[in-house]
Amino acid sequence: MTEVQELAQVSPCQDNPQQLCRINSIPFFRESWYQRFIFRRGLLIGVQLAHLETPEVHSLIDKWLDSGYRYIPVAITSAGQELDLFAEIKLSGKEGARKAVNNFVRRTAADLNTTYLYLDLDDREHLLDNYYSFYTILAQAPRDLIGIEEVVRDKYLTITFIAPVAEWQDKGQPRP
């Protein structure tokens, strides 16, 4: 934590002194974002960007994440329910997965807090060929696989860069 504090010129967050926040906003896709470094047991487990103008940036971020082969959506969580999107893609292809997402969104429409998890497959496009669900990825994929967790809330949006496979394997159980 001390090393990150010195290198990134950050200080303890006002709402959680166990995490570090950048005093000034940073640019990301020509927008100003708040930045937070998330720690667990003294180890950096995520870097988060937060934006308060959800409708304006949601479309921008979705275009980025849905732009091609680098990022693949694997799970959606909302209203206490989870859609294993990777399993839907493997089972019924893109069109079937699109229908599953539409049905999931209809079922959870009243919830104003939805989490999307994407995996960054830069130069590793075929890494997931042998997996059949989000949980087989968590159990068997390389620990260095980077995830991008997009959380859309009523009043703000966050993007957190995490290592979901390492986190899940370290916990020995599924992510909440």
PDB file of C-alpha atoms in Angstrom:
ATOM      1  CA  MET A   1       0.000   0.000   0.000  1.00  0.00           C
ATOM      2  CA  THR A   2       2.849   2.368   0.864  1.00  0.00           C
ATOM      3  CA  GLU A   3       4.561   1.672  -2.454  1.00  0.00           C
ATOM      4  CA  VAL A   4       1.386   2.478  -4.427  1.00  0.00           C
ATOM      5  CA  GLN A   5       0.870   5.580  -2.316  1.00  0.00           C
ATOM      6  CA  GLU A   6       4.335   6.843  -3.183  1.00  0.00           C
ATOM      7  CA  LEU A   7       4.296   5.875  -6.863  1.00  0.00           C
ATOM      8  CA  ALA A   8       0.788   7.054  -7.720  1.00  0.00           C
ATOM      9  CA  GLN A   9       0.632  10.134  -5.498  1.00  0.00           C
ATOM     10  CA  VAL A  10      -2.552   9.067  -3.755  1.00  0.00           C
ATOM     11  CA  SER A  11      -3.856   9.245  -0.206  1.00  0.00           C
ATOM     12  CA  PRO A  12      -6.313   7.243   1.917  1.00  0.00           C
ATOM     13  CA  CYS A  13      -9.888   7.567   0.673  1.00  0.00           C
ATOM     14  CA  GLN A  14     -12.251   9.632   2.799  1.00  0.00           C
ATOM     15  CA  ASP A  15     -14.918   6.904   2.830  1.00  0.00           C
ATOM     16  CA  ASN A  16     -12.478   4.022   3.407  1.00  0.00           C
ATOM     17  CA  PRO A  17      -8.952   4.656   4.724  1.00  0.00           C
ATOM     18  CA  GLN A  18      -7.968   1.065   3.752  1.00  0.00           C
ATOM     19  CA  GLN A  19      -8.148   2.121   0.109  1.00  0.00           C
ATOM     20  CA  LEU A  20      -6.247   4.824  -1.742  1.00  0.00           C
ATOM     21  CA  CYS A  21      -7.761   7.569  -3.884  1.00  0.00           C
ATOM     22  CA  ARG A  22      -6.223   9.945  -6.355  1.00  0.00           C
ATOM     23  CA  ILE A  23      -6.804  13.534  -5.283  1.00  0.00           C
ATOM     24  CA  ASN A  24      -7.362  14.818  -8.823  1.00  0.00           C
ATOM     25  CA  SER A  25      -9.461  13.141 -11.476  1.00  0.00           C
ATOM     26  CA  ILE A  26      -7.769  11.349 -14.365  1.00  0.00           C
ATOM     27  CA  PRO A  27      -8.657  11.307 -18.065  1.00  0.00           C
ATOM     28  CA  PHE A  28     -10.105   8.131 -19.565  1.00  0.00           C
ATOM     29  CA  PHE A  29     -11.856   8.267 -22.955  1.00  0.00           C
ATOM     30  CA  ARG A  30     -11.747  12.067 -22.815  1.00  0.00           C
ATOM     31  CA  GLU A  31     -13.801  12.082 -19.626  1.00  0.00           C
ATOM     32  CA  SER A  32     -12.697  12.870 -16.072  1.00  0.00           C
ATOM     33  CA  TRP A  33     -12.816   9.891 -13.718  1.00  0.00           C
ATOM     34  CA  TYR A  34     -12.165   9.406 -10.025  1.00  0.00           C
ATOM     35  CA  GLN A  35      -9.548   6.725  -9.348  1.00  0.00           C
ATOM     36  CA  ARG A  36      -9.372   4.326  -6.411  1.00  0.00           C
ATOM     37  CA  PHE A  37      -6.854   1.598  -5.570  1.00  0.00           C
ATOM     38  CA  ILE A  38      -8.538  -1.314  -3.791  1.00  0.00           C
ATOM     39  CA  PHE A  39      -6.603  -3.404  -1.280  1.00  0.00           C
ATOM     40  CA  ARG A  40      -7.393  -6.597   0.609  1.00  0.00           C
ATOM     41  CA  ARG A  41      -5.086  -7.767   3.375  1.00  0.00           C
ATOM     42  CA  GLY A  42      -2.525  -5.201   2.242  1.00  0.00           C
ATOM     43  CA  LEU A  43      -2.451  -6.462  -1.364  1.00  0.00           C
ATOM     44  CA  LEU A  44      -3.626  -4.433  -4.357  1.00  0.00           C
ATOM     45  CA  ILE A  45      -6.567  -6.329  -5.867  1.00  0.00           C
ATOM     46  CA  GLY A  46      -8.113  -3.731  -8.155  1.00  0.00           C
ATOM     47  CA  VAL A  47      -7.927  -0.320  -9.721  1.00  0.00           C
ATOM     48  CA  GLN A  48     -11.271   1.402 -10.041  1.00  0.00           C
ATOM     49  CA  LEU A  49     -12.467   4.335 -12.103  1.00  0.00           C
ATOM     50  CA  ALA A  50     -15.744   6.051 -11.194  1.00  0.00           C
ATOM     51  CA  HIS A  51     -17.847   8.516 -13.158  1.00  0.00           C
ATOM     52  CA  LEU A  52     -20.924  10.345 -11.916  1.00  0.00           C
ATOM     53  CA  GLU A  53     -22.660  10.948 -15.254  1.00  0.00           C
ATOM     54  CA  THR A  54     -23.891   7.419 -15.871  1.00  0.00           C
ATOM     55  CA  PRO A  55     -26.000   7.845 -19.053  1.00  0.00           C
ATOM     56  CA  GLU A  56     -23.309   9.813 -20.877  1.00  0.00           C
ATOM     57  CA  VAL A  57     -20.448   7.420 -20.186  1.00  0.00           C
ATOM     58  CA  HIS A  58     -22.369   4.128 -20.151  1.00  0.00           C
ATOM     59  CA  SER A  59     -22.781   4.162 -23.923  1.00  0.00           C
ATOM     60  CA  LEU A  60     -19.129   5.128 -24.403  1.00  0.00           C
ATOM     61  CA  ILE A  61     -17.856   2.333 -22.146  1.00  0.00           C
ATOM     62  CA  ASP A  62     -20.172  -0.265 -23.666  1.00  0.00           C
ATOM     63  CA  LYS A  63     -18.908   0.581 -27.160  1.00  0.00           C
ATOM     64  CA  TRP A  64     -15.343   0.110 -25.910  1.00  0.00           C
ATOM     65  CA  LEU A  65     -16.018  -3.202 -24.155  1.00  0.00           C
ATOM     66  CA  ASP A  66     -18.237  -4.581 -26.926  1.00  0.00           C
ATOM     67  CA  SER A  67     -15.973  -3.447 -29.776  1.00  0.00           C
ATOM     68  CA  GLY A  68     -14.454  -6.745 -30.844  1.00  0.00           C
ATOM     69  CA  TYR A  69     -12.550  -9.820 -29.800  1.00  0.00           C
ATOM     70  CA  ARG A  70     -10.388  -8.410 -27.026  1.00  0.00           C
ATOM     71  CA  TYR A  71     -13.091  -8.292 -24.340  1.00  0.00           C
ATOM     72  CA  ILE A  72     -15.593 -11.064 -23.792  1.00  0.00           C
ATOM     73  CA  PRO A  73     -18.562 -10.716 -21.438  1.00  0.00           C
ATOM     74  CA  VAL A  74     -18.763 -13.678 -19.079  1.00  0.00           C
ATOM     75  CA  ALA A  75     -21.246 -12.803 -16.312  1.00  0.00           C
ATOM     76  CA  ILE A  76     -23.981 -10.340 -15.362  1.00  0.00           C
ATOM     77  CA  THR A  77     -25.270  -9.881 -11.821  1.00  0.00           C
ATOM     78  CA  SER A  78     -28.342  -7.903 -10.788  1.00  0.00           C
ATOM     79  CA  ALA A  79     -31.126  -8.162  -8.206  1.00  0.00           C
ATOM     80  CA  GLY A  80     -29.358 -11.048  -6.478  1.00  0.00           C
ATOM     81  CA  GLN A  81     -29.337 -13.094  -9.680  1.00  0.00           C
ATOM     82  CA  GLU A  82     -26.458 -14.041 -11.962  1.00  0.00           C
ATOM     83  CA  LEU A  83     -26.421 -14.866 -15.649  1.00  0.00           C
ATOM     84  CA  ASP A  84     -23.514 -17.086 -16.704  1.00  0.00           C
ATOM     85  CA  LEU A  85     -23.191 -15.315 -20.021  1.00  0.00           C
ATOM     86  CA  PHE A  86     -20.166 -17.340 -21.094  1.00  0.00           C
ATOM     87  CA  ALA A  87     -22.178 -20.569 -20.714  1.00  0.00           C
ATOM     88  CA  GLU A  88     -24.997 -19.026 -22.768  1.00  0.00           C
ATOM     89  CA  ILE A  89     -22.547 -18.053 -25.516  1.00  0.00           C
ATOM     90  CA  LYS A  90     -21.060 -21.569 -25.580  1.00  0.00           C
ATOM     91  CA  LEU A  91     -24.469 -23.261 -25.462  1.00  0.00           C
ATOM     92  CA  SER A  92     -26.512 -21.147 -27.857  1.00  0.00           C
ATOM     93  CA  GLY A  93     -24.139 -18.782 -29.669  1.00  0.00           C
ATOM     94  CA  LYS A  94     -24.256 -15.018 -29.833  1.00  0.00           C
ATOM     95  CA  GLU A  95     -27.921 -14.784 -30.788  1.00  0.00           C
ATOM     96  CA  GLY A  96     -29.017 -17.129 -28.002  1.00  0.00           C
ATOM     97  CA  ALA A  97     -26.831 -15.230 -25.534  1.00  0.00           C
ATOM     98  CA  ARG A  98     -28.400 -11.944 -26.673  1.00  0.00           C
ATOM     99  CA  LYS A  99     -31.858 -13.370 -25.947  1.00  0.00           C
ATOM    100  CA  ALA A 100     -30.687 -14.602 -22.531  1.00  0.00           C
ATOM    101  CA  VAL A 101     -29.360 -11.111 -21.728  1.00  0.00           C
ATOM    102  CA  ASN A 102     -32.630  -9.489 -22.825  1.00  0.00           C
ATOM    103  CA  ASN A 103     -34.622 -11.919 -20.631  1.00  0.00           C
ATOM    104  CA  PHE A 104     -32.258 -11.309 -17.697  1.00  0.00           C
ATOM    105  CA  VAL A 105     -32.562  -7.541 -18.074  1.00  0.00           C
ATOM    106  CA  ARG A 106     -36.363  -7.798 -18.135  1.00  0.00           C
ATOM    107  CA  ARG A 107     -36.370  -9.954 -14.969  1.00  0.00           C
ATOM    108  CA  THR A 108     -34.047  -7.587 -13.100  1.00  0.00           C
ATOM    109  CA  ALA A 109     -35.255  -4.260 -14.533  1.00  0.00           C
ATOM    110  CA  ALA A 110     -36.280  -2.888 -11.137  1.00  0.00           C
ATOM    111  CA  ASP A 111     -32.729  -3.209  -9.790  1.00  0.00           C
ATOM    112  CA  LEU A 112     -30.634  -0.074 -10.213  1.00  0.00           C
ATOM    113  CA  ASN A 113     -27.342  -1.886  -9.616  1.00  0.00           C
ATOM    114  CA  THR A 114     -26.062  -4.170 -12.369  1.00  0.00           C
ATOM    115  CA  THR A 115     -22.558  -5.675 -12.640  1.00  0.00           C
ATOM    116  CA  TYR A 116     -21.050  -6.852 -15.923  1.00  0.00           C
ATOM    117  CA  LEU A 117     -17.817  -8.824 -15.959  1.00  0.00           C
ATOM    118  CA  TYR A 118     -15.634  -8.909 -19.057  1.00  0.00           C
ATOM    119  CA  LEU A 119     -12.349 -10.743 -19.538  1.00  0.00           C
ATOM    120  CA  ASP A 120      -9.481  -9.092 -21.380  1.00  0.00           C
ATOM    121  CA  LEU A 121      -8.210 -11.554 -23.993  1.00  0.00           C
ATOM    122  CA  ASP A 122      -5.581  -9.330 -25.630  1.00  0.00           C
ATOM    123  CA  ASP A 123      -3.343 -11.679 -27.647  1.00  0.00           C
ATOM    124  CA  ARG A 124      -5.088 -14.650 -25.968  1.00  0.00           C
ATOM    125  CA  GLU A 125      -8.268 -14.905 -28.031  1.00  0.00           C
ATOM    126  CA  HIS A 126      -8.352 -18.725 -27.977  1.00  0.00           C
ATOM    127  CA  LEU A 127      -7.585 -19.085 -24.288  1.00  0.00           C
ATOM    128  CA  LEU A 128     -11.204 -19.830 -23.390  1.00  0.00           C
ATOM    129  CA  ASP A 129     -11.915 -22.380 -26.147  1.00  0.00           C
ATOM    130  CA  ASN A 130     -11.850 -25.342 -23.722  1.00  0.00           C
ATOM    131  CA  TYR A 131     -14.066 -23.822 -21.027  1.00  0.00           C
ATOM    132  CA  TYR A 132     -17.842 -24.166 -20.957  1.00  0.00           C
ATOM    133  CA  SER A 133     -18.949 -21.777 -18.190  1.00  0.00           C
ATOM    134  CA  PHE A 134     -17.870 -18.792 -16.161  1.00  0.00           C
ATOM    135  CA  TYR A 135     -17.089 -21.084 -13.227  1.00  0.00           C
ATOM    136  CA  THR A 136     -14.842 -23.376 -15.274  1.00  0.00           C
ATOM    137  CA  ILE A 137     -12.934 -20.258 -16.281  1.00  0.00           C
ATOM    138  CA  LEU A 138     -12.571 -19.252 -12.631  1.00  0.00           C
ATOM    139  CA  ALA A 139     -11.427 -22.724 -11.627  1.00  0.00           C
ATOM    140  CA  GLN A 140      -9.044 -23.465 -14.501  1.00  0.00           C
ATOM    141  CA  ALA A 141      -7.930 -20.346 -16.384  1.00  0.00           C
ATOM    142  CA  PRO A 142      -4.547 -18.682 -15.802  1.00  0.00           C
ATOM    143  CA  ARG A 143      -4.398 -16.541 -12.685  1.00  0.00           C
ATOM    144  CA  ASP A 144      -3.094 -13.530 -14.614  1.00  0.00           C
ATOM    145  CA  LEU A 145      -6.279 -13.179 -16.681  1.00  0.00           C
ATOM    146  CA  ILE A 146      -7.508  -9.606 -16.297  1.00  0.00           C
ATOM    147  CA  GLY A 147     -11.150  -8.810 -15.737  1.00  0.00           C
ATOM    148  CA  ILE A 148     -13.032  -5.574 -16.203  1.00  0.00           C
ATOM    149  CA  GLU A 149     -15.964  -5.249 -13.873  1.00  0.00           C
ATOM    150  CA  GLU A 150     -18.453  -2.600 -14.976  1.00  0.00           C
ATOM    151  CA  VAL A 151     -20.983  -1.619 -12.315  1.00  0.00           C
ATOM    152  CA  VAL A 152     -23.884   0.523 -13.463  1.00  0.00           C
ATOM    153  CA  ARG A 153     -25.818   2.195 -10.694  1.00  0.00           C
ATOM    154  CA  ASP A 154     -28.551   4.794 -10.718  1.00  0.00           C
ATOM    155  CA  LYS A 155     -26.202   7.726 -10.078  1.00  0.00           C
ATOM    156  CA  TYR A 156     -22.756   6.536 -11.152  1.00  0.00           C
ATOM    157  CA  LEU A 157     -20.753   3.983 -13.094  1.00  0.00           C
ATOM    158  CA  THR A 158     -17.540   2.238 -12.053  1.00  0.00           C
ATOM    159  CA  ILE A 159     -15.016   0.237 -14.014  1.00  0.00           C
ATOM    160  CA  THR A 160     -12.673  -1.909 -11.955  1.00  0.00           C
ATOM    161  CA  PHE A 161      -9.671  -3.713 -13.366  1.00  0.00           C
ATOM    162  CA  ILE A 162      -9.297  -6.936 -11.387  1.00  0.00           C
ATOM    163  CA  ALA A 163      -7.858 -10.455 -11.516  1.00  0.00           C
ATOM    164  CA  PRO A 164     -11.061 -12.489 -11.025  1.00  0.00           C
ATOM    165  CA  VAL A 165      -9.454 -15.909 -11.530  1.00  0.00           C
ATOM    166  CA  ALA A 166      -6.745 -15.268  -8.928  1.00  0.00           C
ATOM    167  CA  GLU A 167      -9.310 -13.772  -6.543  1.00  0.00           C
ATOM    168  CA  TRP A 168     -11.681 -16.726  -6.903  1.00  0.00           C
ATOM    169  CA  GLN A 169      -8.917 -19.317  -6.603  1.00  0.00           C
ATOM    170  CA  ASP A 170      -7.497 -17.554  -3.526  1.00  0.00           C
ATOM    171  CA  LYS A 171     -10.915 -17.550  -1.884  1.00  0.00           C
ATOM    172  CA  GLY A 172     -11.616 -21.112  -2.937  1.00  0.00           C
ATOM    173  CA  GLN A 173     -15.222 -20.218  -3.667  1.00  0.00           C
ATOM    174  CA  PRO A 174     -17.367 -18.380  -6.214  1.00  0.00           C
ATOM    175  CA  ARG A 175     -17.446 -14.613  -6.243  1.00  0.00           C
ATOM    176  CA  PRO A 176     -20.499 -13.096  -4.570  1.00  0.00           C
TER     177      PRO A 176
END
